[in-house]
CSV table of C-alpha atoms and ligand atoms in Angstrom, one decimal:
chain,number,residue,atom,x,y,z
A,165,UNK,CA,-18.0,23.0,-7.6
A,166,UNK,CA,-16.0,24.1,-10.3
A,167,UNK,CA,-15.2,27.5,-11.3
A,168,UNK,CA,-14.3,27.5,-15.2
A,169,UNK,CA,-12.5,31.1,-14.7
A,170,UNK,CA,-10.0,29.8,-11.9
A,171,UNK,CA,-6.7,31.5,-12.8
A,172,UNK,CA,-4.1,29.3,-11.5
A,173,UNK,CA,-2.0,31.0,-8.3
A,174,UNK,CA,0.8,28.3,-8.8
A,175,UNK,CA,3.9,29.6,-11.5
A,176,UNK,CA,4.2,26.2,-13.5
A,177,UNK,CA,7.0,27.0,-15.1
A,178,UNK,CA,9.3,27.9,-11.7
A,179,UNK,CA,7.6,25.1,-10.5
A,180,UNK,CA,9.1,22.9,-13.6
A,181,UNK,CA,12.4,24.7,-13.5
A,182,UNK,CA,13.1,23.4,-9.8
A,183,UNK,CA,11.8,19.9,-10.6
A,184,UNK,CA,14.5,19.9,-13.9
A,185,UNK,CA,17.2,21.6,-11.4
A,186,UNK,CA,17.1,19.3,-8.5
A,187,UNK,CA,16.7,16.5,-11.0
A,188,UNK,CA,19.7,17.6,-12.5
A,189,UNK,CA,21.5,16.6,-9.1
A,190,UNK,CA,23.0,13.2,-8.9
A,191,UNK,CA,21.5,12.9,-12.4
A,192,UNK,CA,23.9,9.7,-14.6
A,193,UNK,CA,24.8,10.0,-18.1
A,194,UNK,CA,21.8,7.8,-19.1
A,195,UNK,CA,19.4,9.4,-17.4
A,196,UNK,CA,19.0,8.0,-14.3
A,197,UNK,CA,19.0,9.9,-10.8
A,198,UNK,CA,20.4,8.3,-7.7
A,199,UNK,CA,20.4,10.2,-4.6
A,200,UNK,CA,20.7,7.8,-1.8
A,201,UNK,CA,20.2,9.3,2.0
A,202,UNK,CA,23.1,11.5,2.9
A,203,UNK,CA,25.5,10.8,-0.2
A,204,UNK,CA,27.2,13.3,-1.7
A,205,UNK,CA,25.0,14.2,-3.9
A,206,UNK,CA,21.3,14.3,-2.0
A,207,UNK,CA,23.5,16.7,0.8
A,208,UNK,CA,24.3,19.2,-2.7
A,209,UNK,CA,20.1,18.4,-3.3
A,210,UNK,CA,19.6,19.7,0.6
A,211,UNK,CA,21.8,23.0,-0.2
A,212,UNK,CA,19.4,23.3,-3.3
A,213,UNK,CA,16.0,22.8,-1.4
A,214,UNK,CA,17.0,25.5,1.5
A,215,UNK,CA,18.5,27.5,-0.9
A,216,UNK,CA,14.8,27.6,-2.5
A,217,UNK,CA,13.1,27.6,0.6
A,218,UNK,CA,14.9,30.6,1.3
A,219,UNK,CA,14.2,32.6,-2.1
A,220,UNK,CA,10.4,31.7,-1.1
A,221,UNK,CA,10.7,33.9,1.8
A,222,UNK,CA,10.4,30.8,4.1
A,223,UNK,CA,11.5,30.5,7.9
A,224,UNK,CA,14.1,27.8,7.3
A,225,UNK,CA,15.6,25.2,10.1
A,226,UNK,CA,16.4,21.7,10.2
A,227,UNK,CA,15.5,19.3,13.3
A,228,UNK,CA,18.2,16.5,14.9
A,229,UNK,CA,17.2,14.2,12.2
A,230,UNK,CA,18.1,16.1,9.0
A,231,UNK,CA,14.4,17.4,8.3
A,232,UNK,CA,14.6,20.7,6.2
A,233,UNK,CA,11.3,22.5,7.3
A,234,UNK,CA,10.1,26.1,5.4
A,235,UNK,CA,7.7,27.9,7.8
A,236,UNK,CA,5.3,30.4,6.6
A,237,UNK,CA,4.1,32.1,9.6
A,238,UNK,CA,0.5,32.5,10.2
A,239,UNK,CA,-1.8,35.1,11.8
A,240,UNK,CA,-2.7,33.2,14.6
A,241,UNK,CA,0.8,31.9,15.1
A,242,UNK,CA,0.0,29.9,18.2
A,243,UNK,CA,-2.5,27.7,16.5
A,244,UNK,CA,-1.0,23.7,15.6
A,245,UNK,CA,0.4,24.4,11.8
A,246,UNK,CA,-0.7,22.8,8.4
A,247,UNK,CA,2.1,20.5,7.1
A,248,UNK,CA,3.2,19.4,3.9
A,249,UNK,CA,6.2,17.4,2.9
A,250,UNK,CA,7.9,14.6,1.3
A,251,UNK,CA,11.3,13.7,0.2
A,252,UNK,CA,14.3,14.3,-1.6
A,253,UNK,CA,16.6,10.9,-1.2
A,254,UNK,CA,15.9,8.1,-4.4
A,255,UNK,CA,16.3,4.7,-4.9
A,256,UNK,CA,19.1,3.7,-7.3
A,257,UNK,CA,19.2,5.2,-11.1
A,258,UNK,CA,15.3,6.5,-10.4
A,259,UNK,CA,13.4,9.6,-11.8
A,260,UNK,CA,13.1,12.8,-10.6
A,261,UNK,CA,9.8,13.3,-9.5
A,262,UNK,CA,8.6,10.6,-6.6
A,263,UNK,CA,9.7,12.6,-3.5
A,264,UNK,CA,11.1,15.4,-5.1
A,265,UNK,CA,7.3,17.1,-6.3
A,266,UNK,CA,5.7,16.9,-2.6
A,267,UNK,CA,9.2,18.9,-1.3
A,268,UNK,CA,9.2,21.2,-4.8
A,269,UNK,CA,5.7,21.5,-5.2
A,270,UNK,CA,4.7,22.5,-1.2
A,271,UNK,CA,7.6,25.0,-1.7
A,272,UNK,CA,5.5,26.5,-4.6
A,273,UNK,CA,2.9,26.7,-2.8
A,274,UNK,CA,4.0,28.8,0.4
A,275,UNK,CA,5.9,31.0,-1.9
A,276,UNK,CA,2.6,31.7,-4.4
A,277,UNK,CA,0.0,32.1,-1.5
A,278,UNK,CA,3.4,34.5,0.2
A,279,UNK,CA,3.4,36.2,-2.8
A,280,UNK,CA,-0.5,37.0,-3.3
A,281,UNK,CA,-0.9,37.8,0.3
A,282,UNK,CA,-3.2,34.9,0.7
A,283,UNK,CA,-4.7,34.7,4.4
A,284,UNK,CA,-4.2,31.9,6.0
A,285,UNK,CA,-4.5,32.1,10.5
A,286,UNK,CA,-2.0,28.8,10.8
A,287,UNK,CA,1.0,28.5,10.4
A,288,UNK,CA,2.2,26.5,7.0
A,289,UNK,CA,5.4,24.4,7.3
A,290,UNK,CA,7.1,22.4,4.2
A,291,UNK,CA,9.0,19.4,5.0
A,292,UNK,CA,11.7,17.5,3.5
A,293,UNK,CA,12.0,14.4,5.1
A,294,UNK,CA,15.4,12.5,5.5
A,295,UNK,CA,15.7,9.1,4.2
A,296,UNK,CA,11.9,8.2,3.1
A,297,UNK,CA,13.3,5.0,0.7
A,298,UNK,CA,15.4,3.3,3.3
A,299,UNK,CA,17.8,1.7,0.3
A,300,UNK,CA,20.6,3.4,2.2
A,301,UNK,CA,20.3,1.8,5.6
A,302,UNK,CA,17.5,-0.9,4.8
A,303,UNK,CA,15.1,1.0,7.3
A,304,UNK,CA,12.6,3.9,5.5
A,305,UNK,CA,10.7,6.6,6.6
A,306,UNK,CA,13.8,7.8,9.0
A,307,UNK,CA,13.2,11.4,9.2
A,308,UNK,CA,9.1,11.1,9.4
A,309,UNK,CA,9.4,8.5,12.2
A,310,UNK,CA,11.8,11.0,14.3
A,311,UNK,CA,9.4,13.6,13.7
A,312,UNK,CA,6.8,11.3,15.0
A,313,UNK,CA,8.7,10.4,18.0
A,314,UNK,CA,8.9,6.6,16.6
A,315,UNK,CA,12.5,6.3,16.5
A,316,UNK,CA,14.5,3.4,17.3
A,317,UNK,CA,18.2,4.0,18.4
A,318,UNK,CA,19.6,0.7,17.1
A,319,UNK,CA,18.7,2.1,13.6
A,320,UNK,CA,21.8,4.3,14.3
A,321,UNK,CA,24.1,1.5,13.6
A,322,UNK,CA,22.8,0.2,10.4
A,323,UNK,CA,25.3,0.4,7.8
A,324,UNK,CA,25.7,0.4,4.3
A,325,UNK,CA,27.2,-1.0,1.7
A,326,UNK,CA,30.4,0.4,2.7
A,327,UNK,CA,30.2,-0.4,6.1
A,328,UNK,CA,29.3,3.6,7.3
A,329,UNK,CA,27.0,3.9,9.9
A,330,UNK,CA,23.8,6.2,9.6
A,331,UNK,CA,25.4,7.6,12.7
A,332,UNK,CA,28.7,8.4,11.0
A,333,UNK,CA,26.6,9.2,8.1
A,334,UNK,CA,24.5,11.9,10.2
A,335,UNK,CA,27.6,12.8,11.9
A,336,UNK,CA,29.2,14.0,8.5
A,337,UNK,CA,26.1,15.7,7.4
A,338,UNK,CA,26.1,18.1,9.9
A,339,UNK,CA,23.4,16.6,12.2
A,340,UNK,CA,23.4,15.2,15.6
A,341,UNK,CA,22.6,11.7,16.2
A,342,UNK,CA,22.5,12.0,19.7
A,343,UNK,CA,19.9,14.1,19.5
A,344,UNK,CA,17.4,12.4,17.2
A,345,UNK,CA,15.1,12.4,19.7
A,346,UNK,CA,14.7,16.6,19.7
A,347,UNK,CA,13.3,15.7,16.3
A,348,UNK,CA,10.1,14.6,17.6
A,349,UNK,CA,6.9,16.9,17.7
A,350,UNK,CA,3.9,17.0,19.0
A,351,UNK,CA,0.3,15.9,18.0
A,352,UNK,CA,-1.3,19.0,19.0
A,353,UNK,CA,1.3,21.2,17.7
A,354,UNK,CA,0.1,19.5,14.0
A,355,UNK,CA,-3.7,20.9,12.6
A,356,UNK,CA,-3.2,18.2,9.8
A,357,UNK,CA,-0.8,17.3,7.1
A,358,UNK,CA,-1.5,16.8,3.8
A,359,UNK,CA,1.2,15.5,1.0
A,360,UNK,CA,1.4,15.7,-3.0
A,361,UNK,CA,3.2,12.4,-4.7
A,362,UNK,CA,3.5,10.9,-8.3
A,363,UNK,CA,0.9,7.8,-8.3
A,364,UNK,CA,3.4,5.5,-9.4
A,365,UNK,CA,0.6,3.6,-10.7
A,366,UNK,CA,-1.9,3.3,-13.7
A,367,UNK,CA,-5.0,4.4,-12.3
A,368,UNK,CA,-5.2,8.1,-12.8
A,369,UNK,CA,-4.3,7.5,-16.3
A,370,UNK,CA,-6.5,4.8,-17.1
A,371,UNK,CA,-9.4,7.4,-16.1
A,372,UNK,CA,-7.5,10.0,-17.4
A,373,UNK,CA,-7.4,12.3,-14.7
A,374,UNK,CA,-4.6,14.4,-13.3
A,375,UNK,CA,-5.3,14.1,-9.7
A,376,UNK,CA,-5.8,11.3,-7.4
A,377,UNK,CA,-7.9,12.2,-3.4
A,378,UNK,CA,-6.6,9.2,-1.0
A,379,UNK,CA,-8.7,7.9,1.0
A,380,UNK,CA,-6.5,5.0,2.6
A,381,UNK,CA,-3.1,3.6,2.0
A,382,UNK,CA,-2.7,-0.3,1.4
A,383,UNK,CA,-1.5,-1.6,4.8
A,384,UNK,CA,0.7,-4.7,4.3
A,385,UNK,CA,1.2,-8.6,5.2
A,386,UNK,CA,4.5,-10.8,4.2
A,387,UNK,CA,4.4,-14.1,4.5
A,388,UNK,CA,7.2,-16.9,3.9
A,389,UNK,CA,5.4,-20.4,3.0
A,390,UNK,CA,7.5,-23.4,3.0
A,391,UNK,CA,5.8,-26.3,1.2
A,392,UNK,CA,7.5,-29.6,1.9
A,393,UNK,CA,7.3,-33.3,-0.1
A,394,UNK,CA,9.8,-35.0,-0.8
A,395,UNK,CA,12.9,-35.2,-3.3
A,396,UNK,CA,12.6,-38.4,-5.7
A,397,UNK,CA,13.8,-39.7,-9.1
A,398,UNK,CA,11.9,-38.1,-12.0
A,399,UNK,CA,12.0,-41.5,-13.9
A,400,UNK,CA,11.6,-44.4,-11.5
A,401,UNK,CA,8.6,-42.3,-9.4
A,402,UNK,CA,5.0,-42.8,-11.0
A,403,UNK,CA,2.7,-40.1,-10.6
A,404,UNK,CA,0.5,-41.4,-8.1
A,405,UNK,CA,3.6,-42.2,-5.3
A,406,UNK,CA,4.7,-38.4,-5.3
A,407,UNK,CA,5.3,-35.8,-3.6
A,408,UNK,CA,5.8,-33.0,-5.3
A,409,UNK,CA,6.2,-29.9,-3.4
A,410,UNK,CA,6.3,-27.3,-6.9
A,411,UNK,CA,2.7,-29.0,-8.0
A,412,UNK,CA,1.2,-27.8,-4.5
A,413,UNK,CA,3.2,-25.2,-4.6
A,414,UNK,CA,1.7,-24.1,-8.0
A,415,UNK,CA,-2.0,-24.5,-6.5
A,416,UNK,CA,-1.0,-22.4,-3.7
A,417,UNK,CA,-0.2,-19.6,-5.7
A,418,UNK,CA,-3.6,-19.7,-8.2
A,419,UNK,CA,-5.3,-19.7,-5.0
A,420,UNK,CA,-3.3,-16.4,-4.4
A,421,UNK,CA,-4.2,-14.7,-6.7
A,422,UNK,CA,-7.8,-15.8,-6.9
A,423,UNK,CA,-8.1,-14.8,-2.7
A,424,UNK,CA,-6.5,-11.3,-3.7
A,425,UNK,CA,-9.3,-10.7,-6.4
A,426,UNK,CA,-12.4,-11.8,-4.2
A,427,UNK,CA,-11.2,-9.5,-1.9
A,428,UNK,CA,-10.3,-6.6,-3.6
A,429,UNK,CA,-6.8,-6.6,-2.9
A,430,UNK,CA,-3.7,-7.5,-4.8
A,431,UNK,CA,-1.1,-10.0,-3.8
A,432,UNK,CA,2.1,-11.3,-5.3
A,433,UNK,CA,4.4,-14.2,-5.0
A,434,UNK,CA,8.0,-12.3,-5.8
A,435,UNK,CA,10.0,-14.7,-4.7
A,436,UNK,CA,10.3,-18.6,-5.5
A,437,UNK,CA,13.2,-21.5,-4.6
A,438,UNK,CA,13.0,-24.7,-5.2
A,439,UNK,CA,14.8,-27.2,-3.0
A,440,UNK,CA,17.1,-29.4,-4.3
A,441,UNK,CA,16.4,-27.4,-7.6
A,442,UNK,CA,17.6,-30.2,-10.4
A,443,UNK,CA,16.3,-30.9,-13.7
A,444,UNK,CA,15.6,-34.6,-13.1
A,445,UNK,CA,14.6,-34.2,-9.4
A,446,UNK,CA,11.0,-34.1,-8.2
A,447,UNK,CA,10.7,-30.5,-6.0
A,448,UNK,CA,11.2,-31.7,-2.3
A,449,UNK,CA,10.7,-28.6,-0.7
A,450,UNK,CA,9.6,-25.1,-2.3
A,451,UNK,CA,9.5,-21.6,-0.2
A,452,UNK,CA,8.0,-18.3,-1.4
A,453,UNK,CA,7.1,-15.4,-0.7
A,454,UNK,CA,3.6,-13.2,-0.2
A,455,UNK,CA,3.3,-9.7,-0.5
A,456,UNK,CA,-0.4,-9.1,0.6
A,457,UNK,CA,-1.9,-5.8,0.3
A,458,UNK,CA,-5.8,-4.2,1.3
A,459,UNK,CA,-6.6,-1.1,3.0
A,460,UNK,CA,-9.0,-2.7,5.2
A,461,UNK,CA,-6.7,-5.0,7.9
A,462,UNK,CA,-9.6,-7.6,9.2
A,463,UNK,CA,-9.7,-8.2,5.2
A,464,UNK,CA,-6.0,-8.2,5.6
A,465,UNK,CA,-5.9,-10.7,8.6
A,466,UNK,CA,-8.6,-13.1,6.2
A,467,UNK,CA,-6.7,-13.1,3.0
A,468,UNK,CA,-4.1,-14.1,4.9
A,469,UNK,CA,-5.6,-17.1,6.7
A,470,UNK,CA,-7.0,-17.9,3.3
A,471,UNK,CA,-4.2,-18.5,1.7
A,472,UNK,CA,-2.8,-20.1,5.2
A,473,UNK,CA,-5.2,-22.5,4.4
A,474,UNK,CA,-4.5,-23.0,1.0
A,475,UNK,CA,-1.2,-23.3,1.8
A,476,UNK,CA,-2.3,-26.2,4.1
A,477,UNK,CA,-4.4,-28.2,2.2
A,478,UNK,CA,-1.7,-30.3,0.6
A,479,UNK,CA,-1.4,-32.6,3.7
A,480,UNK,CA,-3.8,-35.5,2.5
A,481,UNK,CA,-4.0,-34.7,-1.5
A,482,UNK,CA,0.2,-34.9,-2.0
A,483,UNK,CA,1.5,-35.4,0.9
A,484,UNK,CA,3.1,-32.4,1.1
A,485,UNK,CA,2.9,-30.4,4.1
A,486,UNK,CA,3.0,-26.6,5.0
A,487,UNK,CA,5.1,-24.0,7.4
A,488,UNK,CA,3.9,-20.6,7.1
A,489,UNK,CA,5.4,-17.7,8.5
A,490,UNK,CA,4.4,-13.7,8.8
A,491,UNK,CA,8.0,-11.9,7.9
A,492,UNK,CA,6.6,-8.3,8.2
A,493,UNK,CA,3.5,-6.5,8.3
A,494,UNK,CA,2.1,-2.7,8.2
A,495,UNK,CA,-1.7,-1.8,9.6
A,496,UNK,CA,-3.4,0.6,6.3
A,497,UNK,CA,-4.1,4.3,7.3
A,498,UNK,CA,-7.0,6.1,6.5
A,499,UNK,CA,-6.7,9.6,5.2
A,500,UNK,CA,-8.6,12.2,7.5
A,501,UNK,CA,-12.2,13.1,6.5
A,502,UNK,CA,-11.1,16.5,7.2
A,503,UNK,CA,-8.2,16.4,4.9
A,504,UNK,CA,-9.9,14.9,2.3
A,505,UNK,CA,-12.8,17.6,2.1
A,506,UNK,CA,-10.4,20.1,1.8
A,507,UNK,CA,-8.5,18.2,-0.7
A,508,UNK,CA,-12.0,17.7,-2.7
A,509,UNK,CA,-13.2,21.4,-2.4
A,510,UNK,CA,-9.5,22.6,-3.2
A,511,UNK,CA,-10.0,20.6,-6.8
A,512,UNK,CA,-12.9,22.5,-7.4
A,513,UNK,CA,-11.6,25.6,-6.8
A,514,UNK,CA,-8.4,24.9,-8.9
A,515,UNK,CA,-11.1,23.7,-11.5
A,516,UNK,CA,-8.9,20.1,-12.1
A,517,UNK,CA,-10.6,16.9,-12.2
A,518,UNK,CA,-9.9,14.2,-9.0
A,519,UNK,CA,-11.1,11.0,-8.1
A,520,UNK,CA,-10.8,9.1,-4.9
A,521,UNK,CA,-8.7,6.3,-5.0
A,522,UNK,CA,-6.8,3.9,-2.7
A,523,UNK,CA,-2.9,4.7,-2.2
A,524,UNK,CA,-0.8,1.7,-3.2
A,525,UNK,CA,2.7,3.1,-2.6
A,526,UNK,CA,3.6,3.8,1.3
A,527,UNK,CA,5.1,7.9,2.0
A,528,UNK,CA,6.3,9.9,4.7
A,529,UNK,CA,2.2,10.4,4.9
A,530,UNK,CA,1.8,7.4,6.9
A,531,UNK,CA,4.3,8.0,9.6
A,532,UNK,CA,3.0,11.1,10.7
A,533,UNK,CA,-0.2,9.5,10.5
A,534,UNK,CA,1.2,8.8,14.7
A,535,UNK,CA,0.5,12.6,14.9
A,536,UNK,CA,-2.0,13.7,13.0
A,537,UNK,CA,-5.3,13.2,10.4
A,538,UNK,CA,-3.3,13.0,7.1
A,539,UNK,CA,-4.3,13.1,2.9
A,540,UNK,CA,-2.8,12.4,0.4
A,541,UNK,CA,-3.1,14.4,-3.4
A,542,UNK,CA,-1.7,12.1,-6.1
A,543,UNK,CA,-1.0,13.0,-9.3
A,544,UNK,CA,-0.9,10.8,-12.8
A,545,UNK,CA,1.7,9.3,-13.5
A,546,UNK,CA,2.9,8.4,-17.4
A,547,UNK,CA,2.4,4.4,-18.3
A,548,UNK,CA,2.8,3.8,-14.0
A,549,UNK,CA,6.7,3.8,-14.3
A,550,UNK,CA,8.5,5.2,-11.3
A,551,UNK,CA,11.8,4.5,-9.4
A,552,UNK,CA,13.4,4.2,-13.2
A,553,UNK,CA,14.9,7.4,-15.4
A,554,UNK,CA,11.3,7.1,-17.2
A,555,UNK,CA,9.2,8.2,-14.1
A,556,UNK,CA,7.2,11.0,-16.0
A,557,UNK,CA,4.3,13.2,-14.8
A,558,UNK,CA,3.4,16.4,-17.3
A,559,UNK,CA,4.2,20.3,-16.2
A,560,UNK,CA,0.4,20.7,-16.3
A,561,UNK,CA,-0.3,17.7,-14.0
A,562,UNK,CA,2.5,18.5,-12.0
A,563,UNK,CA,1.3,22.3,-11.2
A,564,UNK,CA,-2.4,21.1,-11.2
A,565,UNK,CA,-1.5,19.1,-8.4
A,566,UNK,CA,0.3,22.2,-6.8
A,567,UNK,CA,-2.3,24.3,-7.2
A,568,UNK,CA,-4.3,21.9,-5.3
A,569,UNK,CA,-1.8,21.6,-2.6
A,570,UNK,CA,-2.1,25.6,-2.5
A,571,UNK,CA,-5.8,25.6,-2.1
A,572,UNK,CA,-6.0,22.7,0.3
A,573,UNK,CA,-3.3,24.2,2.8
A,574,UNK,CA,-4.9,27.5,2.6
A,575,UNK,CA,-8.7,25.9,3.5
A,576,UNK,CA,-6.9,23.8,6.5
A,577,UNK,CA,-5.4,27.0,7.5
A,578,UNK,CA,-8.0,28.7,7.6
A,579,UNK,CA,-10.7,25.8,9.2
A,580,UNK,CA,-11.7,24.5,12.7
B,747,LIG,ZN1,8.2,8.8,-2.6
C-alpha cells in the first residue's frame, strides 16, 4: 500500500553528512578509501561510529570481538531484540558506501524513531561488525561469525602482510582475543535481523528502482579443473594426432557458461594457466578456475556436476583427460518470510518503490543467518561499481533505504 503523503522520519541530510564524514576517514588523495580491519585508520572510523552512536542517544558497548553495538531500549526489554548492522572495514582504495550505509544508515534510524518517540516493545540494537571483507587476514565475516558463536581460534594467528597477527592486531585495538568467544549470542536473544547494503550490482538500476527486498543470497561453489593432453611441436603435429588441452579447455568453458544460463545462475572462469605456456607449443595441460553461483544449492550441486561432466568429456574426442576439484563452497540463505513482509510493508509505508531480487554479494547478513531469520534491504547502486572510489548511490536512495530500515525495525519490534 502506498501512502502518497508519507513524510519521511529519516534526516537525509545528517544521514549524508555522516556517510561524507566517515568517508572522509582513510580517504587517498585520488579518491579512494582504504580502511582495512583494525588499521589505523578504520580504529579513528570506530571512534567516529561510537562517537555517533552516542550523539543518537544509543546504549553503546563493544563485545570480545570488536563489534560496536548502539542499543535502543525497548518497552518490553526482555523480549529477543531487532538487529541491524553492517560494516565499517573496506577493501583496498574502495568507496565509501558498501558497509559503511547499513552501520550509518541503522544509526539514523534508532536516533529518528528516538527522536519522534516512536513505540517500538523490543529492544533495537545497531551493529558494526569487525572485519566483514577479510582482505586483512584472508578470512571475512570475523566479527558476525563471533557473534554467531562460529569462530575458529586458529583464525587468531593469520597474519598480514606485515606479518602481525589478528591477535596482536586485536590486542592493539583494545580487545581481548582470549575472549572472542564472550562474543557469541544467542538465537533466542535475536527476534530477527534485518540489514541495509549498496547492491553493488546493476539490477536496481536497470528497473530503476531505489530499493532492492532479498529474498536469498547466491550460495557458492569453486571448482579447480585440470585438463591434461599433451605438450607437442606446433609444426611437426597434424591436427588430427593432438592433444590439445586449451581446445578442450575452450569447450569446457562455453559449456560454462551455457550450464550457468539454463539454470539461472551465473558462473565465471577467473582464472586460466596454461602448462608449458609457449608460443610454438601445443597446451599440454591447462587449469582454471569456477566460481559457480545459484541461490538454490541442489541447482548448485547440478551445475556443478554438469560442468564436471563437461569437463570430462574430452577423454575419447582429444585425448585429453580431466581432474576436477571443489576448492571452497558456501550453502545460499534464504531471507525470512517474516523479514521480508516487513521489509515489503515498510516500502509502502515509506512510499519508495522495491522489488524482490536475489542477493549476489555475501554480508554480515548471512552469518547471523546461524541465529536468526534475516533480510536484506538493498539499495541501487550507480553503473554496479563498488569496492572502487566510484561506488556511488544518491542522498535520496540512500535515505529512502533508511527510511525503510526505520519502518521495518519498528514493524519487527513491534510483531509476534
Ligand atoms: Zn559490504
Amino acid at each position: 500500500m502506498s501512502n502518497r503523503n508519507h513524510h519521511p522520519i529519516i534526516d537525509e541530510a545528517r544521514l549524508w553528512r555522516t556517510i561524507e564524514e566517515l568517508g572522509s576517514i582513510g580517504m587517498d588523495a585520488s579518491g579512494g578509501v582504504t580502511r582495512l580491519s583494525l588499521s589505523s585508520s578504520e580504529l579513528q572510523g570506530r571512534a567516529y561510529i561510537k562517537q555517533l552512536m552516542r550523539e543518537a542517544g544509543l546504549d553503546v558497548s563493544e563485545d570480545a570481538a570488536g563489534n560496536i553495538i548502539g542499543r535502543l531500549h525497548g518497552e518490553r526489554p526482555q523480549e529477543a531484540v531487532v538487529m541491524t548492522g553492517s560494516h565499517i572495514d573496506t577493501v583496498i582504495h574502495a568507496g565509501r558506501f558498501d558497509g559503511a550505509l547499513g552501520v550509518l544508515g541503522g544509526i539514523e534510524a534508532l536516533r529518528a524513531i528516538k527522536e519522534h518517540g516512536m513505540s517500538h516493545a523490543r529492544t533495537l540494537e545497531v551493529v558494526c561488525f569487525t572485519d566483514e571483507e577479510g582482505v586483512r587476514f584472508g578470512v571475512g565475516y570475523l566479527g558476525s561469525r563471533a557473534m554467531a558463536g562460529d569462530w575458529k581460534p586458529e583464525w587468531l594467528s593469520e597474519t598480514d602482510a606485515e606479518g602481525i597477527t589478528l591477535a596482536e592486531a586485536m590486542k592493539a585495538a583494545g580487545l581481548q582475543p582470549e575472549k572472542v568467544h564472550s562474543a557469541a549470542r544467542s538465537g533466542s536473544d535475536i527476534h530477527a535481523y534485518v540489514e541495509l547494503h549498496i547492491e553493488q550490482g546493476r539490477v536496481l538500476e536497470h528497473h530503476q528502482l531505489p530499493v532492492g527486498i532479498a529474498s536469498a543470497l547466491f550460495g557458492h561453489r569453486w571448482l579447480e579443473i585440470s585438463l591434461k593432453g599433451q605438450a607437442d611441436h606446433a609444426g611437426t603435429t597434424p591436427m588430427p594426432l593432438r592433444h590439445d588441452a586449451l581446445s578442450a579447455a575452450a569447450e569446457t568453458i562455453m559449456a560454462v557458461e551455457r550450464i550457468a544460463l539454463e539454470h539461472g545462475g551465473v558462473a565465471t572462469v577467473g582464472t586460466l594457466r596454461m602448462v608449458p605456456g609457449a608460443i610454438n607449443v601445443i597446451a599440454g595441460e591447462v587449469i582454471f578456475s569456477v566460481d559457480l553461483r545459484h541461490e538454490d544449492a541442489s541447482i548448485l550441486d547440478a551445475m556443478a556436476l554438469k560442468i564436471e561432466q563437461a569437463a570430462f568429456s574430452h577423454k575419447d574426442s582429444r585425448g585429453v583427460s580431466a581432474t576436477v576439484r571443489v576448492t571452497d563452497g558456501d550453502e545460499p540463505v534464504t531471507a525470512s518470510g517474516m523479514v521480508m513482509e516487513a521489509i515489503e510493508g515498510a516500502s509502502g509505508i515509506a512510499d519508495v518503490g522495491a522489488m524482490s531480487m536475489v542477493c549476489g554479494a555475501g554480508h554480515d547478513a548471512v552469518a547471523i543467518n546461524a541465529l536468526t531469520g534475516i533480510g536484506l534491504i538493498l539499495i541501487r547502486s550507480r553503473e554496479g561499481i563498488s569496492h572502487h572510489p566510484a561506488e556511488w548511490s544518491s542522498p535520496e536512495d540512500c535515505a529512502a533505504g533508511a527510511e525503510v530500515l526505520l519502518h521495518t525495525l519498528v514493524a519487527l519490534a513491534n510483531g509476534q
